[in-house]
mmCIF file of C-alpha atoms in Angstrom:
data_model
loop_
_atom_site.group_PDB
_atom_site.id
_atom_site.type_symbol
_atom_site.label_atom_id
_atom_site.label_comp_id
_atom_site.label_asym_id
_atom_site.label_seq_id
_atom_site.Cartn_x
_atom_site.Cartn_y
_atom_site.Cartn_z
ATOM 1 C CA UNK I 1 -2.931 -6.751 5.157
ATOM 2 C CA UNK I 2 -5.291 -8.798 3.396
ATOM 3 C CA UNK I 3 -7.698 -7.137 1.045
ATOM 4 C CA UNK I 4 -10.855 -7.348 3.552
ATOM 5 C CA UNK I 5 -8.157 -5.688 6.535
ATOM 6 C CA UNK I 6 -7.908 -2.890 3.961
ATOM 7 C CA UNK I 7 -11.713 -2.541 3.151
ATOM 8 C CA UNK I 8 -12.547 -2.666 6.619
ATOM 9 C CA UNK I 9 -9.765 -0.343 7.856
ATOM 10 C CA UNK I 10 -11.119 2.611 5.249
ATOM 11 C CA UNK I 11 -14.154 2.181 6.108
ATOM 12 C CA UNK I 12 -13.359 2.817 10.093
ATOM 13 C CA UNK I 13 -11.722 5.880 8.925
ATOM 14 C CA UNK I 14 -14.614 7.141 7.149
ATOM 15 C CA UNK I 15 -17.614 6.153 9.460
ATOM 16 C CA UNK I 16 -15.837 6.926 12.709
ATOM 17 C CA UNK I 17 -17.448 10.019 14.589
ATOM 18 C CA UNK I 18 -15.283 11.761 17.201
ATOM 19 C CA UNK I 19 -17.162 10.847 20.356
ATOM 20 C CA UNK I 20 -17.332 13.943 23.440
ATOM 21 C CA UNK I 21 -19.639 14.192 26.426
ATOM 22 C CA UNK I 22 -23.045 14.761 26.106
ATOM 23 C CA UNK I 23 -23.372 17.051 29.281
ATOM 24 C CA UNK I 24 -21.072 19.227 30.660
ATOM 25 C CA UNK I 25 -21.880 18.322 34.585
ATOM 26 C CA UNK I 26 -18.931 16.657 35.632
ATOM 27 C CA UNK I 27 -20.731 12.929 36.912
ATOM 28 C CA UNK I 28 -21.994 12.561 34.080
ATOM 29 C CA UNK I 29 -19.326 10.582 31.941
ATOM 30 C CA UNK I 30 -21.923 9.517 29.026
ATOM 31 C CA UNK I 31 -20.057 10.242 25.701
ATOM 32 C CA UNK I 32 -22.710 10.919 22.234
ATOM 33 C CA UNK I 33 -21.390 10.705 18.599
ATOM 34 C CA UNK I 34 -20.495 14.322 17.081
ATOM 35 C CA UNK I 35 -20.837 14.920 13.240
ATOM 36 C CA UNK I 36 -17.254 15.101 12.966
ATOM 37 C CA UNK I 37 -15.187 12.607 11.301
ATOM 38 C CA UNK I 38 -11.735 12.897 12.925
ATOM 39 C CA UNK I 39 -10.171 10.112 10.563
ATOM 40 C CA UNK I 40 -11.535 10.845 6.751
ATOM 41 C CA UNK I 41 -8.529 12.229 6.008
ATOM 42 C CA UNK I 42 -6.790 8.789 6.617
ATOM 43 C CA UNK I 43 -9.097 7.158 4.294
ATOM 44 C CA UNK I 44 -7.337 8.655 1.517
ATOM 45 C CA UNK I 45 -3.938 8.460 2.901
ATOM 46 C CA UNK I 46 -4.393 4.406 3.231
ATOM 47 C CA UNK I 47 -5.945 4.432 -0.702
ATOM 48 C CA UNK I 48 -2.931 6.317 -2.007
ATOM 49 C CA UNK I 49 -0.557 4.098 0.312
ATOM 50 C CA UNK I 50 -2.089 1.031 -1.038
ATOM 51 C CA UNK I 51 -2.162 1.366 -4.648
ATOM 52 C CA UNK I 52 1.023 3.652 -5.115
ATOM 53 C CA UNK I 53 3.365 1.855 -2.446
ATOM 54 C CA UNK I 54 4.373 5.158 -1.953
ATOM 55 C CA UNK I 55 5.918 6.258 1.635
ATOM 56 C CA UNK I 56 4.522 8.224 4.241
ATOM 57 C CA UNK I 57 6.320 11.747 3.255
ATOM 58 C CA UNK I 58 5.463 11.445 -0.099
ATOM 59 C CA UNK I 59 1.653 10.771 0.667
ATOM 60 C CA UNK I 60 1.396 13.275 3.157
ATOM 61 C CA UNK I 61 2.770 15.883 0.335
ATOM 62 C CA UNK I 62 1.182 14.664 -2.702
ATOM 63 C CA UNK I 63 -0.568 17.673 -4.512
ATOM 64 C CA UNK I 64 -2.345 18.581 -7.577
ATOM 65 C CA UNK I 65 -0.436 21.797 -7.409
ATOM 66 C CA UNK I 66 2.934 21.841 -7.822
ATOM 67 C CA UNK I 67 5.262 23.493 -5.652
ATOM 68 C CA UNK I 68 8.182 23.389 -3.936
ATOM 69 C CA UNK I 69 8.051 20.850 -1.109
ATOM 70 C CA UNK I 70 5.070 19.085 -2.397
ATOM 71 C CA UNK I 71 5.126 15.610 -4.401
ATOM 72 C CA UNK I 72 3.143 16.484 -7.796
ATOM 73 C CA UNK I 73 0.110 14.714 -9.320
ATOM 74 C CA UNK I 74 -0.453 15.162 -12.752
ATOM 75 C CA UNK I 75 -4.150 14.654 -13.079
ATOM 76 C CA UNK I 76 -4.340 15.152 -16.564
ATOM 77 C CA UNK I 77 -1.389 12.693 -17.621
ATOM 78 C CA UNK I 78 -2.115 10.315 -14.681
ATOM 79 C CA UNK I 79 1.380 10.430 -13.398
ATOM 80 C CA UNK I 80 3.197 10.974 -9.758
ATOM 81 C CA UNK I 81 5.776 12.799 -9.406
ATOM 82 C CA UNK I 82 6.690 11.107 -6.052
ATOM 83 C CA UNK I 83 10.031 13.049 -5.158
ATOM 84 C CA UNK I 84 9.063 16.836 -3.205
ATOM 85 C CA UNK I 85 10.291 19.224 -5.974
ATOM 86 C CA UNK I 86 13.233 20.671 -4.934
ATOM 87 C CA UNK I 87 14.202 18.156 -3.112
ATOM 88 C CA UNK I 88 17.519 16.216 -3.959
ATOM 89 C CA UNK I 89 17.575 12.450 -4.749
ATOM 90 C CA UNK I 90 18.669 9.541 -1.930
ATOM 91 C CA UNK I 91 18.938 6.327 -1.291
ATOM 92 C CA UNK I 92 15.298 6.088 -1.011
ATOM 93 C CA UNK I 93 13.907 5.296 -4.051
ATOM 94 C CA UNK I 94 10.705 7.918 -5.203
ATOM 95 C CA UNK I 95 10.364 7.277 -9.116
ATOM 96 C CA UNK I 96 7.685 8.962 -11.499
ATOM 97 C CA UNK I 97 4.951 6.318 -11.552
ATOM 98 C CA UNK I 98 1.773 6.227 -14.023
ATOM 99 C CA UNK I 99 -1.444 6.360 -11.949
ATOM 100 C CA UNK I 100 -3.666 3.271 -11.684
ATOM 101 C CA UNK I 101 -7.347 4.418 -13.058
ATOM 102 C CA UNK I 102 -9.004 3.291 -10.054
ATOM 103 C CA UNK I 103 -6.666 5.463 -7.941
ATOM 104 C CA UNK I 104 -6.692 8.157 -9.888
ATOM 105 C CA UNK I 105 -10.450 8.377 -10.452
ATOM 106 C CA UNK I 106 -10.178 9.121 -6.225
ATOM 107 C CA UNK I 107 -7.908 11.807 -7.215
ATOM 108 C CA UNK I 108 -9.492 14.023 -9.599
ATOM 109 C CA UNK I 109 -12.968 13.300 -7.743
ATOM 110 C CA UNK I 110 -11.105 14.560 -4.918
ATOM 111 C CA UNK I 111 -9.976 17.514 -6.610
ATOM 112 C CA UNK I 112 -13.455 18.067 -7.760
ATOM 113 C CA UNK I 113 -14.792 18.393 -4.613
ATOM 114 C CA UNK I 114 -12.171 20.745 -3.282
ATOM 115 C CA UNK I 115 -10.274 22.583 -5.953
ATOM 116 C CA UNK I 116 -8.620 25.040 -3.399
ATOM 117 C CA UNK I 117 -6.715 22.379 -1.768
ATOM 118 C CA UNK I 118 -3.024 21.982 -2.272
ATOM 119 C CA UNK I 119 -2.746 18.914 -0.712
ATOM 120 C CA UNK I 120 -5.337 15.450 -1.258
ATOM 121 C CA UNK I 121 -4.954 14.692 2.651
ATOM 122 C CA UNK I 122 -5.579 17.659 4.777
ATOM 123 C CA UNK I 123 -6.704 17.875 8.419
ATOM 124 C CA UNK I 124 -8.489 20.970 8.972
ATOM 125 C CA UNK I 125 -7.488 22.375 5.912
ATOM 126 C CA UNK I 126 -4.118 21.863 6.591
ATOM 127 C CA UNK I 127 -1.576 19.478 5.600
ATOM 128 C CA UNK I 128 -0.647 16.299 7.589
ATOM 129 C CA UNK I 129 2.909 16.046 9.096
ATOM 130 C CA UNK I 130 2.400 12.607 10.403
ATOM 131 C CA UNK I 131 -0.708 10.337 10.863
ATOM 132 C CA UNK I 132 0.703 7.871 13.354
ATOM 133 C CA UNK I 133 -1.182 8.652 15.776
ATOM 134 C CA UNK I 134 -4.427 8.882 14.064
ATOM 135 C CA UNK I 135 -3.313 5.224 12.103
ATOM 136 C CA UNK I 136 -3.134 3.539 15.571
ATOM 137 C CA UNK I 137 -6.765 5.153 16.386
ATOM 138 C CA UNK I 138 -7.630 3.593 13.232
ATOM 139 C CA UNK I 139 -6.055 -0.151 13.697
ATOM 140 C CA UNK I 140 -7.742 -0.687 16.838
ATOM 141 C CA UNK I 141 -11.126 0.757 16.078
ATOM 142 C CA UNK I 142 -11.195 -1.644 13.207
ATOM 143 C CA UNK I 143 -10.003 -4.164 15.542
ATOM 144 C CA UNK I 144 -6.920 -5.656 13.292
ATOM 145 C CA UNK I 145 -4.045 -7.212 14.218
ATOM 146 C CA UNK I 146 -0.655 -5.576 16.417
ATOM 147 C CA UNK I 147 2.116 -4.518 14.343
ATOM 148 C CA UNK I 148 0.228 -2.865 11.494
ATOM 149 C CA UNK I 149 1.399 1.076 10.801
ATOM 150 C CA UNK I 150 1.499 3.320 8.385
ATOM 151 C CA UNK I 151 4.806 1.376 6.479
ATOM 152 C CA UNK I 152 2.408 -1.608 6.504
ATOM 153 C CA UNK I 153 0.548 -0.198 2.839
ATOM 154 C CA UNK I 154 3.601 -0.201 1.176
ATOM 155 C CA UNK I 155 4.174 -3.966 2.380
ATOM 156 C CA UNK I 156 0.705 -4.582 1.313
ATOM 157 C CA UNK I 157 0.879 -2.950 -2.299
ATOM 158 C CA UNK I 158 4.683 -4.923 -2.858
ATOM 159 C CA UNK I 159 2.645 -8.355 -1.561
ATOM 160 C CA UNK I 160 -0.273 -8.012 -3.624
ATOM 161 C CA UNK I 161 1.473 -7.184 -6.703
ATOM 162 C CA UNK I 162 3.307 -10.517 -6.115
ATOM 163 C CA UNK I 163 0.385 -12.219 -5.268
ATOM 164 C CA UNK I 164 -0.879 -10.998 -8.783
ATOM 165 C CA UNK I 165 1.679 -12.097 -10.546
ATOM 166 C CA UNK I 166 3.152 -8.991 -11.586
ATOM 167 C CA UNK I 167 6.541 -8.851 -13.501
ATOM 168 C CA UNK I 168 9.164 -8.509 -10.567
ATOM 169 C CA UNK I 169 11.059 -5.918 -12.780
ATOM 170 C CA UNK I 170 8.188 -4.013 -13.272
ATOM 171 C CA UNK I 171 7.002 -4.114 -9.831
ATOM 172 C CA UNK I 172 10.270 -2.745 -8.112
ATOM 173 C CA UNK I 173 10.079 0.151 -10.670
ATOM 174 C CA UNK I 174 6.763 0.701 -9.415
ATOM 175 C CA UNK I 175 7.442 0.703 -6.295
ATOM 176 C CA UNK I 176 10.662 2.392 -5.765
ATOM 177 C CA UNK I 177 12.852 -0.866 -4.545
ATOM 178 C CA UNK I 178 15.361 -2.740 -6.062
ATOM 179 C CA UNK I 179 14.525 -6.085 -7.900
ATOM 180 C CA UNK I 180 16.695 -7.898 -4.622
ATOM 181 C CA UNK I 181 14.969 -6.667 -1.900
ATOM 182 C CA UNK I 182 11.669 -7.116 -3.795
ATOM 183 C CA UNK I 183 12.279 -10.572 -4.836
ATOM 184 C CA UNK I 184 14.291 -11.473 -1.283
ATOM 185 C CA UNK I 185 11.201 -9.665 0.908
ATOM 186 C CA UNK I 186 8.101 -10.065 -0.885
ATOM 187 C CA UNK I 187 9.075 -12.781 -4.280
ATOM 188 C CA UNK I 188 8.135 -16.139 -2.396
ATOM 189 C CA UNK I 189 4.328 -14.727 -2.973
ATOM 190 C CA UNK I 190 4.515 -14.792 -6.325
ATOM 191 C CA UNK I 191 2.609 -17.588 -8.182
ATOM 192 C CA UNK I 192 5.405 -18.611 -10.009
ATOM 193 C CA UNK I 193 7.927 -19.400 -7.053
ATOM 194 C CA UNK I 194 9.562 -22.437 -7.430
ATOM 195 C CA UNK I 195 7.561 -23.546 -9.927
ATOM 196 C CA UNK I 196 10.536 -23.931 -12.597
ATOM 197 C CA UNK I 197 12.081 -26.010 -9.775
ATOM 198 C CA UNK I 198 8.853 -27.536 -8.713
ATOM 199 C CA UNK I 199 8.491 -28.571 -12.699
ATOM 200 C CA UNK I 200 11.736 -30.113 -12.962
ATOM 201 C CA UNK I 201 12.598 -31.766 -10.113
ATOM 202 C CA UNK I 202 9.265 -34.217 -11.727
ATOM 203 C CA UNK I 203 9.924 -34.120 -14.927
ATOM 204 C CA UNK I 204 11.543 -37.572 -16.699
ATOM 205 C CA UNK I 205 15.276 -38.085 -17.565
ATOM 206 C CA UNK I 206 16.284 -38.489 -20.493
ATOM 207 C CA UNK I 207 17.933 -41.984 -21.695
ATOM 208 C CA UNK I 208 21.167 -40.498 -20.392
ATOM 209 C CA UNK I 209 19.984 -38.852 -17.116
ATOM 210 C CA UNK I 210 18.835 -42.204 -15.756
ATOM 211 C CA UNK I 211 21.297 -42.558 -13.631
ATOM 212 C CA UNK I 212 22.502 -39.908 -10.514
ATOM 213 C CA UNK I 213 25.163 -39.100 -7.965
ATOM 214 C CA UNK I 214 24.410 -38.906 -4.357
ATOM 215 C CA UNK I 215 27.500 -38.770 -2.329
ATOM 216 C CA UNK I 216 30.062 -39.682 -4.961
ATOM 217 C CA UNK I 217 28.038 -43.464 -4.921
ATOM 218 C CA UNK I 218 26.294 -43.847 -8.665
ATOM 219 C CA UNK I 219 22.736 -45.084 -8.183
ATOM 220 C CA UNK I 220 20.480 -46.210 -10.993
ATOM 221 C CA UNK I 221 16.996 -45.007 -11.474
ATOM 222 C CA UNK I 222 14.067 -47.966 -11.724
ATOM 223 C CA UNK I 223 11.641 -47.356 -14.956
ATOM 224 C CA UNK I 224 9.012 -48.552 -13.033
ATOM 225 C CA UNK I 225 7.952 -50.239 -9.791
ATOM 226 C CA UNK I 226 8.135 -48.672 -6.461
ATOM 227 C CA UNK I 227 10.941 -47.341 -4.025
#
C-alpha cells in the first residue's frame, strides 16, 4: 500500500460506526449510525503491522504483560519480543526488534489509557484470534484496491523500508526475513538498484578498454562522432 492507502485505511477503522436499524417494525429497512466503533481495534493492529512488519499472530498477541502465549513489549526499553514466550523457534523468523519512537509512543499511550489490558488489540475486552474478517470490512469501506489483507502490512513495511533506502542487512533483521528473499521480493525498490550497473555501463574506458568483444568479432570504440 502506498502511504495515503494506509492513512486512509486507519482512519476507516477508526471513524466507522456499526450501522443497525433505526426501528424495529419490520418495513422499515432504514439503518442509523450507533456510537459503536466495530473496527478501532484494527486501527492499531494495521499501525503495529506497518511499522514492525510483524505477522498476524504476533500482533494479535503482543502485550505489555508478559506471559506465556503472549508476544512481549517492553515499554520501558522500547523493544519486541516478537516470539509468544514459551513458544519454540521455526522457520518463521520472529526476532527481538527495537521499537520505532513513533510506534511506540502509540504503545505506551495505549497503555495509558487502559492499564488493565493484557493485550494492545482487544475486541470487547478480549483478545483477537483473527481480524480477517473485520480487515475485508475495512478494505472495502475505504474503498482500496482487491487483493489487500492482513499479510499486505508486512509487504508494505519490507517496501517502504526499501523505498527509504534502508540497509538491506539491516532491514531483513528487522523484519524477520532473510537478506534473499528481501532483496529477490522487495530489493528492486531500493534507490540504489542498478545504479552501480547503471554508473558503469556510462562511464569511459580506459586507454586499454577501448576496444570490446561482441560475439568473438573485436570491434573498436569511436572517441567521438556518432553511431
Amino acid at each position: 500500500m502506498t502511504r495515503s492507502d494506509a492513512a486512509k485505511l486507519i482512519w476507516t477503522c477508526w471513524r466507522h460506526r456499526e450501522m443497525q436499524k433505526g426501528s424495529r417494525r419490520r418495513s422499515d429497512e432504514i439503518k442509523v449510525a450507533t456510537s459503536k466503533r466495530p473496527l478501532r481495534h484494527l486501527a492499531r493492529f494495521i499501525l503495529l503491522g506497518i511499522y514492525s512488519g510483524t505477522r498476524a499472530g504476533a500482533i494479535a498477541a503482543a502485550s505489555p504483560i508478559p506471559a506465556l502465549g503472549r508476544s512481549y513489549v517492553d515499554l520501558e526499553r522500547g523493544r519486541y519480543y516478537r516470539l509468544k514466550q514459551g513458544a519454540a523457534k521455526t522457520n518463521k523468523r520472529q526476532p527481538t526488534v527495537p521499537i520505532p519512537l513513533r510506534l511506540l509512543a502509540h504503545l505506551r499511550r495505549w497503555h495509558r489509557i487502559d492499564p488493565e489490558a493484557k493485550h494492545f488489540v482487544e475486541y470487547n475486552g478480549k483478545p483477537v484470534s483473527s481480524v480477517k474478517t473485520a480487515f475485508r470490512t475495512a478494505v472495502r469501506l475505504a474503498e482500496l484496491g482487491p487483493g489487500i489483507s492482513p499479510h499486505t502490512l508486512r509487504h508494505t513495511a519490507a517496501t517502504w523500508l526499501m523505498q527509504r533506502g534502508a540497509d538491506p542487512w539491516q532491514a531483513a533483521g528487522y523484519l524477520g526475513m532473510s537478506l534473499q528473499v528481501l532483496l529477490n521480493t522487495y530489493g528492486h525498490h531500493h534507490p540504489d538498484y542498478l545504479s552501480d550497473a547503471v554508473e558503469k555501463i556510462g562511464k569511459r574506458g580506459t586507454a586499454g578498454e577501448r576496444r570490446t568483444h561482441v560475439s568473438g568479432a573485436v570491434i573498436p570504440i569511436k572517441r567521438s562522432g556518432s553511431l
